[in-house]
mmCIF file of C-alpha atoms in Angstrom:
data_model
loop_
_atom_site.group_PDB
_atom_site.id
_atom_site.type_symbol
_atom_site.label_atom_id
_atom_site.label_comp_id
_atom_site.label_asym_id
_atom_site.label_seq_id
_atom_site.Cartn_x
_atom_site.Cartn_y
_atom_site.Cartn_z
ATOM 1 C CA UNK D 221 52.149 71.903 113.931
ATOM 2 C CA UNK D 222 50.883 68.233 114.100
ATOM 3 C CA UNK D 223 48.711 68.119 116.729
ATOM 4 C CA UNK D 224 46.787 64.799 117.850
ATOM 5 C CA UNK D 225 49.140 62.351 115.934
ATOM 6 C CA UNK D 226 51.177 60.388 117.834
ATOM 7 C CA UNK D 227 53.724 57.881 116.176
ATOM 8 C CA UNK D 228 56.412 55.686 117.561
ATOM 9 C CA UNK D 229 59.816 57.144 116.755
ATOM 10 C CA UNK D 230 62.872 55.085 117.195
ATOM 11 C CA UNK D 231 66.588 56.547 116.980
ATOM 12 C CA UNK D 232 68.744 53.729 115.890
ATOM 13 C CA UNK D 233 72.263 54.384 117.186
ATOM 14 C CA UNK D 234 74.826 52.397 115.350
ATOM 15 C CA UNK D 235 78.144 54.396 115.991
ATOM 16 C CA UNK D 236 80.819 54.710 118.536
ATOM 17 C CA UNK D 237 80.394 57.993 120.755
ATOM 18 C CA UNK D 238 83.449 59.492 119.189
ATOM 19 C CA UNK D 239 85.236 59.295 115.867
ATOM 20 C CA UNK D 240 82.424 60.642 114.231
ATOM 21 C CA UNK D 241 79.529 63.337 115.107
ATOM 22 C CA UNK D 242 76.598 60.894 114.484
ATOM 23 C CA UNK D 243 76.114 60.012 118.103
ATOM 24 C CA UNK D 244 76.191 63.538 119.356
ATOM 25 C CA UNK D 245 73.953 64.842 116.495
ATOM 26 C CA UNK D 246 71.637 61.866 117.029
ATOM 27 C CA UNK D 247 71.104 63.059 120.739
ATOM 28 C CA UNK D 248 70.347 66.510 119.562
ATOM 29 C CA UNK D 249 67.482 65.217 117.339
ATOM 30 C CA UNK D 250 66.240 63.187 120.243
ATOM 31 C CA UNK D 251 66.195 66.193 122.487
ATOM 32 C CA UNK D 252 64.572 68.524 120.024
ATOM 33 C CA UNK D 253 62.118 65.830 119.132
ATOM 34 C CA UNK D 254 61.010 65.305 122.810
ATOM 35 C CA UNK D 255 58.986 68.581 122.385
ATOM 36 C CA UNK D 256 56.605 66.881 119.752
ATOM 37 C CA UNK D 257 55.144 64.495 122.129
ATOM 38 C CA UNK D 258 55.700 61.258 120.393
ATOM 39 C CA UNK D 259 56.185 57.836 121.488
ATOM 40 C CA UNK D 260 60.040 57.861 121.569
ATOM 41 C CA UNK D 261 62.622 54.933 121.998
ATOM 42 C CA UNK D 262 66.315 54.634 121.435
ATOM 43 C CA UNK D 263 68.032 51.574 120.128
ATOM 44 C CA UNK D 264 71.776 50.901 120.527
ATOM 45 C CA UNK D 265 73.304 48.173 118.356
ATOM 46 C CA UNK D 266 76.608 47.473 116.836
ATOM 47 C CA UNK D 267 79.386 49.783 117.825
ATOM 48 C CA UNK D 268 76.559 52.158 119.066
ATOM 49 C CA UNK D 269 76.454 50.338 122.257
ATOM 50 C CA UNK D 270 79.900 52.271 123.249
ATOM 51 C CA UNK D 271 77.744 55.273 123.547
ATOM 52 C CA UNK D 272 76.385 53.916 127.057
ATOM 53 C CA UNK D 273 79.696 52.880 128.277
ATOM 54 C CA UNK D 274 80.412 53.864 131.923
ATOM 55 C CA UNK D 275 83.294 56.197 132.700
ATOM 56 C CA UNK D 276 83.643 57.966 129.576
ATOM 57 C CA UNK D 277 86.756 60.474 129.588
ATOM 58 C CA UNK D 278 87.428 62.665 126.716
ATOM 59 C CA UNK D 279 90.086 64.958 128.084
ATOM 60 C CA UNK D 280 92.755 63.377 125.794
ATOM 61 C CA UNK D 281 91.042 63.973 122.603
ATOM 62 C CA UNK D 282 89.783 67.589 123.112
ATOM 63 C CA UNK D 283 86.080 66.774 122.572
ATOM 64 C CA UNK D 284 83.187 67.268 124.968
ATOM 65 C CA UNK D 285 82.017 64.045 126.903
ATOM 66 C CA UNK D 286 78.343 64.345 125.997
ATOM 67 C CA UNK D 287 77.575 60.994 127.940
ATOM 68 C CA UNK D 288 75.915 62.675 130.961
ATOM 69 C CA UNK D 289 73.120 63.833 128.712
ATOM 70 C CA UNK D 290 71.742 60.072 128.337
ATOM 71 C CA UNK D 291 70.872 60.473 132.065
ATOM 72 C CA UNK D 292 68.763 63.540 131.502
ATOM 73 C CA UNK D 293 66.649 61.776 128.863
ATOM 74 C CA UNK D 294 64.149 60.737 131.419
ATOM 75 C CA UNK D 295 63.207 64.502 132.349
ATOM 76 C CA UNK D 296 62.059 64.445 128.638
ATOM 77 C CA UNK D 297 59.850 61.308 128.989
ATOM 78 C CA UNK D 298 62.341 59.201 127.022
ATOM 79 C CA UNK D 299 62.507 55.959 129.191
ATOM 80 C CA UNK D 300 63.293 53.427 126.634
ATOM 81 C CA UNK D 301 66.652 52.673 125.707
ATOM 82 C CA UNK D 302 67.163 49.439 124.138
ATOM 83 C CA UNK D 303 70.443 47.843 124.043
ATOM 84 C CA UNK D 304 71.118 44.764 121.822
ATOM 85 C CA UNK D 305 72.594 41.974 123.930
ATOM 86 C CA UNK D 306 74.365 40.191 121.045
ATOM 87 C CA UNK D 307 76.042 43.516 120.023
ATOM 88 C CA UNK D 308 77.424 43.931 123.862
ATOM 89 C CA UNK D 309 78.696 40.181 123.924
ATOM 90 C CA UNK D 310 80.363 40.503 120.505
ATOM 91 C CA UNK D 311 82.315 43.437 122.016
ATOM 92 C CA UNK D 312 83.244 41.631 125.112
ATOM 93 C CA UNK D 313 80.880 43.923 127.265
ATOM 94 C CA UNK D 314 78.136 43.274 129.772
ATOM 95 C CA UNK D 315 75.494 45.593 131.085
ATOM 96 C CA UNK D 316 77.619 46.216 133.926
ATOM 97 C CA UNK D 317 79.922 47.886 131.729
ATOM 98 C CA UNK D 318 77.327 50.660 130.919
ATOM 99 C CA UNK D 319 76.218 53.769 132.806
ATOM 100 C CA UNK D 320 73.148 53.465 134.967
ATOM 101 C CA UNK D 321 70.602 55.562 133.456
ATOM 102 C CA UNK D 322 67.325 56.053 135.239
ATOM 103 C CA UNK D 323 64.052 57.920 135.110
ATOM 104 C CA UNK D 324 61.511 58.910 137.778
ATOM 105 C CA UNK D 325 58.205 57.104 137.276
ATOM 106 C CA UNK D 326 55.379 59.405 137.796
ATOM 107 C CA UNK D 327 52.867 56.674 138.219
ATOM 108 C CA UNK D 328 54.848 55.105 141.098
ATOM 109 C CA UNK D 329 55.606 57.940 143.196
ATOM 110 C CA UNK D 330 58.435 59.033 141.326
ATOM 111 C CA UNK D 331 60.500 55.745 142.009
ATOM 112 C CA UNK D 332 63.552 55.543 140.131
ATOM 113 C CA UNK D 333 63.750 52.923 137.311
ATOM 114 C CA UNK D 334 66.435 51.764 134.796
ATOM 115 C CA UNK D 335 65.802 53.142 131.196
ATOM 116 C CA UNK D 336 68.360 50.445 129.798
ATOM 117 C CA UNK D 337 66.420 47.473 128.596
ATOM 118 C CA UNK D 338 68.778 44.565 127.517
ATOM 119 C CA UNK D 339 67.093 42.782 124.437
ATOM 120 C CA UNK D 340 68.029 40.053 122.204
ATOM 121 C CA UNK D 341 68.583 40.718 118.291
ATOM 122 C CA UNK D 342 65.288 38.997 117.523
ATOM 123 C CA UNK D 343 63.373 41.089 120.280
ATOM 124 C CA UNK D 344 64.786 44.099 118.814
ATOM 125 C CA UNK D 345 63.807 43.255 115.478
ATOM 126 C CA UNK D 346 60.173 42.838 116.517
ATOM 127 C CA UNK D 347 60.324 45.999 118.228
ATOM 128 C CA UNK D 348 61.525 47.706 115.089
ATOM 129 C CA UNK D 349 58.864 46.391 113.128
ATOM 130 C CA UNK D 350 56.044 47.884 115.213
ATOM 131 C CA UNK D 351 57.738 51.566 114.891
ATOM 132 C CA UNK D 352 56.325 54.359 112.742
ATOM 133 C CA UNK D 353 59.591 56.268 112.064
ATOM 134 C CA UNK D 354 62.879 54.825 112.269
ATOM 135 C CA UNK D 355 65.862 57.217 112.265
ATOM 136 C CA UNK D 356 69.258 55.628 111.961
ATOM 137 C CA UNK D 357 72.453 57.382 113.061
ATOM 138 C CA UNK P 48 52.082 58.420 99.207
ATOM 139 C CA UNK P 49 53.799 61.312 100.942
ATOM 140 C CA UNK P 50 57.485 60.673 101.646
ATOM 141 C CA UNK P 51 59.690 62.612 103.872
ATOM 142 C CA UNK P 52 63.324 62.433 103.250
ATOM 143 C CA UNK P 53 66.555 62.591 105.268
ATOM 144 C CA UNK P 54 69.977 62.957 103.873
ATOM 145 C CA UNK P 55 72.838 62.509 106.294
ATOM 146 C CA UNK P 56 76.001 62.550 104.076
ATOM 147 C CA UNK P 57 77.663 65.392 101.950
ATOM 148 C CA UNK P 58 77.952 65.288 98.236
ATOM 149 C CA UNK P 59 80.650 63.494 96.292
ATOM 150 C CA UNK P 60 82.274 61.918 99.433
ATOM 151 C CA UNK P 61 79.093 59.636 99.591
ATOM 152 C CA UNK P 62 76.399 58.505 97.371
ATOM 153 C CA UNK P 63 73.411 59.250 99.697
ATOM 154 C CA UNK P 64 72.644 62.546 98.116
ATOM 155 C CA UNK P 65 72.703 61.320 94.559
ATOM 156 C CA UNK P 66 70.369 58.313 95.744
ATOM 157 C CA UNK P 67 68.226 60.510 97.388
ATOM 158 C CA UNK P 68 67.983 62.962 94.241
ATOM 159 C CA UNK P 69 67.309 59.773 92.019
ATOM 160 C CA UNK P 70 64.513 58.643 94.548
ATOM 161 C CA UNK P 71 62.819 62.129 94.918
ATOM 162 C CA UNK P 72 62.881 62.571 90.918
ATOM 163 C CA UNK P 73 61.533 58.950 90.336
ATOM 164 C CA UNK P 74 59.010 59.434 93.169
ATOM 165 C CA UNK P 75 57.530 62.640 91.822
ATOM 166 C CA UNK P 76 57.445 61.245 88.402
ATOM 167 C CA UNK P 77 55.174 58.313 89.733
ATOM 168 C CA UNK P 78 52.918 61.085 91.120
ATOM 169 C CA UNK P 79 54.170 60.622 94.817
ATOM 170 C CA UNK P 80 54.155 63.798 97.014
ATOM 171 C CA UNK P 81 57.519 64.751 98.846
ATOM 172 C CA UNK P 82 56.473 66.597 101.967
ATOM 173 C CA UNK P 83 60.237 67.717 102.783
ATOM 174 C CA UNK P 84 63.794 66.902 102.117
ATOM 175 C CA UNK P 85 65.863 67.420 105.323
ATOM 176 C CA UNK P 86 69.663 67.654 105.352
ATOM 177 C CA UNK P 87 71.494 66.605 108.551
ATOM 178 C CA UNK P 88 74.920 65.866 109.663
ATOM 179 C CA UNK P 89 77.379 66.430 106.610
ATOM 180 C CA UNK P 90 74.325 66.371 104.434
ATOM 181 C CA UNK P 91 74.127 70.171 105.071
ATOM 182 C CA UNK P 92 77.050 70.539 102.741
ATOM 183 C CA UNK P 93 74.626 69.796 99.751
ATOM 184 C CA UNK P 94 73.431 73.198 100.303
ATOM 185 C CA UNK P 95 76.644 74.985 99.361
ATOM 186 C CA UNK P 96 76.171 77.058 96.348
ATOM 187 C CA UNK P 97 80.066 77.493 96.230
ATOM 188 C CA UNK P 98 80.491 74.152 95.170
ATOM 189 C CA UNK P 99 82.550 73.908 91.776
ATOM 190 C CA UNK P 100 82.789 70.588 90.557
ATOM 191 C CA UNK P 101 84.462 69.748 87.094
ATOM 192 C CA UNK P 102 82.314 70.445 84.088
ATOM 193 C CA UNK P 103 82.206 66.726 83.313
ATOM 194 C CA UNK P 104 80.530 65.640 86.618
ATOM 195 C CA UNK P 105 77.089 66.299 87.949
ATOM 196 C CA UNK P 106 76.654 69.288 90.118
ATOM 197 C CA UNK P 107 74.664 67.731 92.923
ATOM 198 C CA UNK P 108 73.726 71.112 94.655
ATOM 199 C CA UNK P 109 72.529 72.712 91.397
ATOM 200 C CA UNK P 110 70.598 69.730 90.557
ATOM 201 C CA UNK P 111 68.550 70.012 93.801
ATOM 202 C CA UNK P 112 68.130 73.496 93.373
ATOM 203 C CA UNK P 113 66.745 72.783 89.985
ATOM 204 C CA UNK P 114 64.410 70.061 91.250
ATOM 205 C CA UNK P 115 63.286 72.198 94.150
ATOM 206 C CA UNK P 116 62.468 75.111 91.712
ATOM 207 C CA UNK P 117 60.580 72.619 89.258
ATOM 208 C CA UNK P 118 58.458 70.964 91.774
ATOM 209 C CA UNK P 119 58.390 73.586 94.761
ATOM 210 C CA UNK P 120 60.181 71.139 97.108
ATOM 211 C CA UNK P 121 61.009 72.248 100.635
ATOM 212 C CA UNK P 122 64.643 71.638 101.154
ATOM 213 C CA UNK P 123 65.630 72.354 104.648
ATOM 214 C CA UNK P 124 69.018 72.529 106.193
ATOM 215 C CA UNK P 125 69.509 71.912 109.953
ATOM 216 C CA UNK P 126 70.594 75.098 111.462
ATOM 217 C CA UNK P 127 72.851 73.669 114.300
ATOM 218 C CA UNK P 128 74.415 71.206 111.786
ATOM 219 C CA UNK P 129 74.818 73.914 109.197
ATOM 220 C CA UNK P 130 76.522 76.748 111.313
ATOM 221 C CA UNK P 131 79.178 74.399 112.774
ATOM 222 C CA UNK P 132 80.119 73.433 109.324
ATOM 223 C CA UNK P 133 80.067 76.801 107.812
ATOM 224 C CA UNK P 134 76.861 76.797 105.702
ATOM 225 C CA UNK P 135 75.218 80.191 106.322
ATOM 226 C CA UNK P 136 72.289 82.212 104.683
ATOM 227 C CA UNK P 137 72.327 85.840 104.681
ATOM 228 C CA UNK P 138 70.769 86.297 108.070
ATOM 229 C CA UNK P 139 72.966 83.714 109.723
ATOM 230 C CA UNK P 140 76.152 85.475 108.407
ATOM 231 C CA UNK P 141 74.697 88.708 109.483
ATOM 232 C CA UNK P 142 73.982 87.337 113.123
ATOM 233 C CA UNK P 143 77.514 85.499 113.345
ATOM 234 C CA UNK P 144 79.458 88.639 111.909
ATOM 235 C CA UNK P 145 80.679 86.633 108.989
ATOM 236 C CA UNK P 146 81.639 88.345 105.740
ATOM 237 C CA UNK P 147 79.994 85.659 103.487
ATOM 238 C CA UNK P 148 76.953 83.417 102.983
ATOM 239 C CA UNK P 149 76.653 80.553 100.765
ATOM 240 C CA UNK P 150 73.296 78.756 100.779
ATOM 241 C CA UNK P 151 72.110 77.906 97.570
ATOM 242 C CA UNK P 152 68.991 78.652 95.924
ATOM 243 C CA UNK P 153 65.987 76.574 96.885
ATOM 244 C CA UNK P 154 67.235 75.717 100.465
ATOM 245 C CA UNK P 155 66.438 77.148 103.384
ATOM 246 C CA UNK P 156 67.910 76.870 107.100
ATOM 247 C CA UNK P 157 65.586 75.945 110.037
ATOM 248 C CA UNK P 158 65.567 73.694 113.236
ATOM 249 C CA UNK P 159 65.421 70.049 113.908
ATOM 250 C CA UNK P 160 61.757 70.169 114.499
ATOM 251 C CA UNK P 161 61.256 70.198 110.829
ATOM 252 C CA UNK P 162 62.582 66.738 110.486
ATOM 253 C CA UNK P 163 60.360 65.527 113.456
ATOM 254 C CA UNK P 164 57.513 67.234 111.800
ATOM 255 C CA UNK P 165 58.453 65.324 108.376
ATOM 256 C CA UNK P 166 58.276 62.045 110.448
ATOM 257 C CA UNK P 167 54.823 62.829 111.725
ATOM 258 C CA UNK P 168 53.372 64.035 108.584
ATOM 259 C CA UNK P 169 54.788 61.648 105.950
ATOM 260 C CA UNK P 170 53.603 58.051 105.311
ATOM 261 C CA UNK P 171 57.351 57.239 105.072
ATOM 262 C CA UNK P 172 60.424 58.785 106.170
ATOM 263 C CA UNK P 173 63.177 57.530 104.028
ATOM 264 C CA UNK P 174 66.686 57.988 105.321
ATOM 265 C CA UNK P 175 69.912 58.286 103.018
ATOM 266 C CA UNK P 176 73.009 57.812 104.883
ATOM 267 C CA UNK P 177 76.016 55.901 105.881
#
């Protein structure tokens, strides 16, 4: 194993949740990767912002609705979900159209805090530049 | 430099595997180290030894197998992605009660932790995909 090394891992989600398997299999990497105690964040850009939209219902297409899984990420200490503001706006979406994703902050008596952080394209570029490993899905 | 490689697309449909192959070959020729090549999403299809392209075309799977043999490469196929797409080694075929297995020489099936480890251990993780 790789003890002691902590790298900044960012999973960049660029595709809608259904239509292709990228979003679902990206989430599988995130969950497995959580066991490695790295500094993990997720970014949602382009059509990837649809992965976080509220009220997803997949009954009509015979696929599993895996969107509740995003809310479990906090239990894996994954608390940074960056959503690009311009990508939302370009699709006529606002933060209110997204699910509420929260985590419990151990340092503040387990207060619930939002995991979704709205950032501009320029801000996200800066955050990406700080990463050691970018995994694009 | 030590490279980790991630391939996210299947052969022929997409150039990702070809590009990754050329990259790995060039990197090795320049004296770089390839820590691991990890196959995910439809990239797992690069590991079927049953692929039978026409004779005047490249055989991407065979190219990977040969390169792995020559340079002792670690070619790892994600188990979850592989099983749902019908890429099986002898072990997995037995476990799933299937009548055949199709993993090509030089590949091995393992978990996603191998990808994360490649990210940690490599100087650069290079992703080939759509």
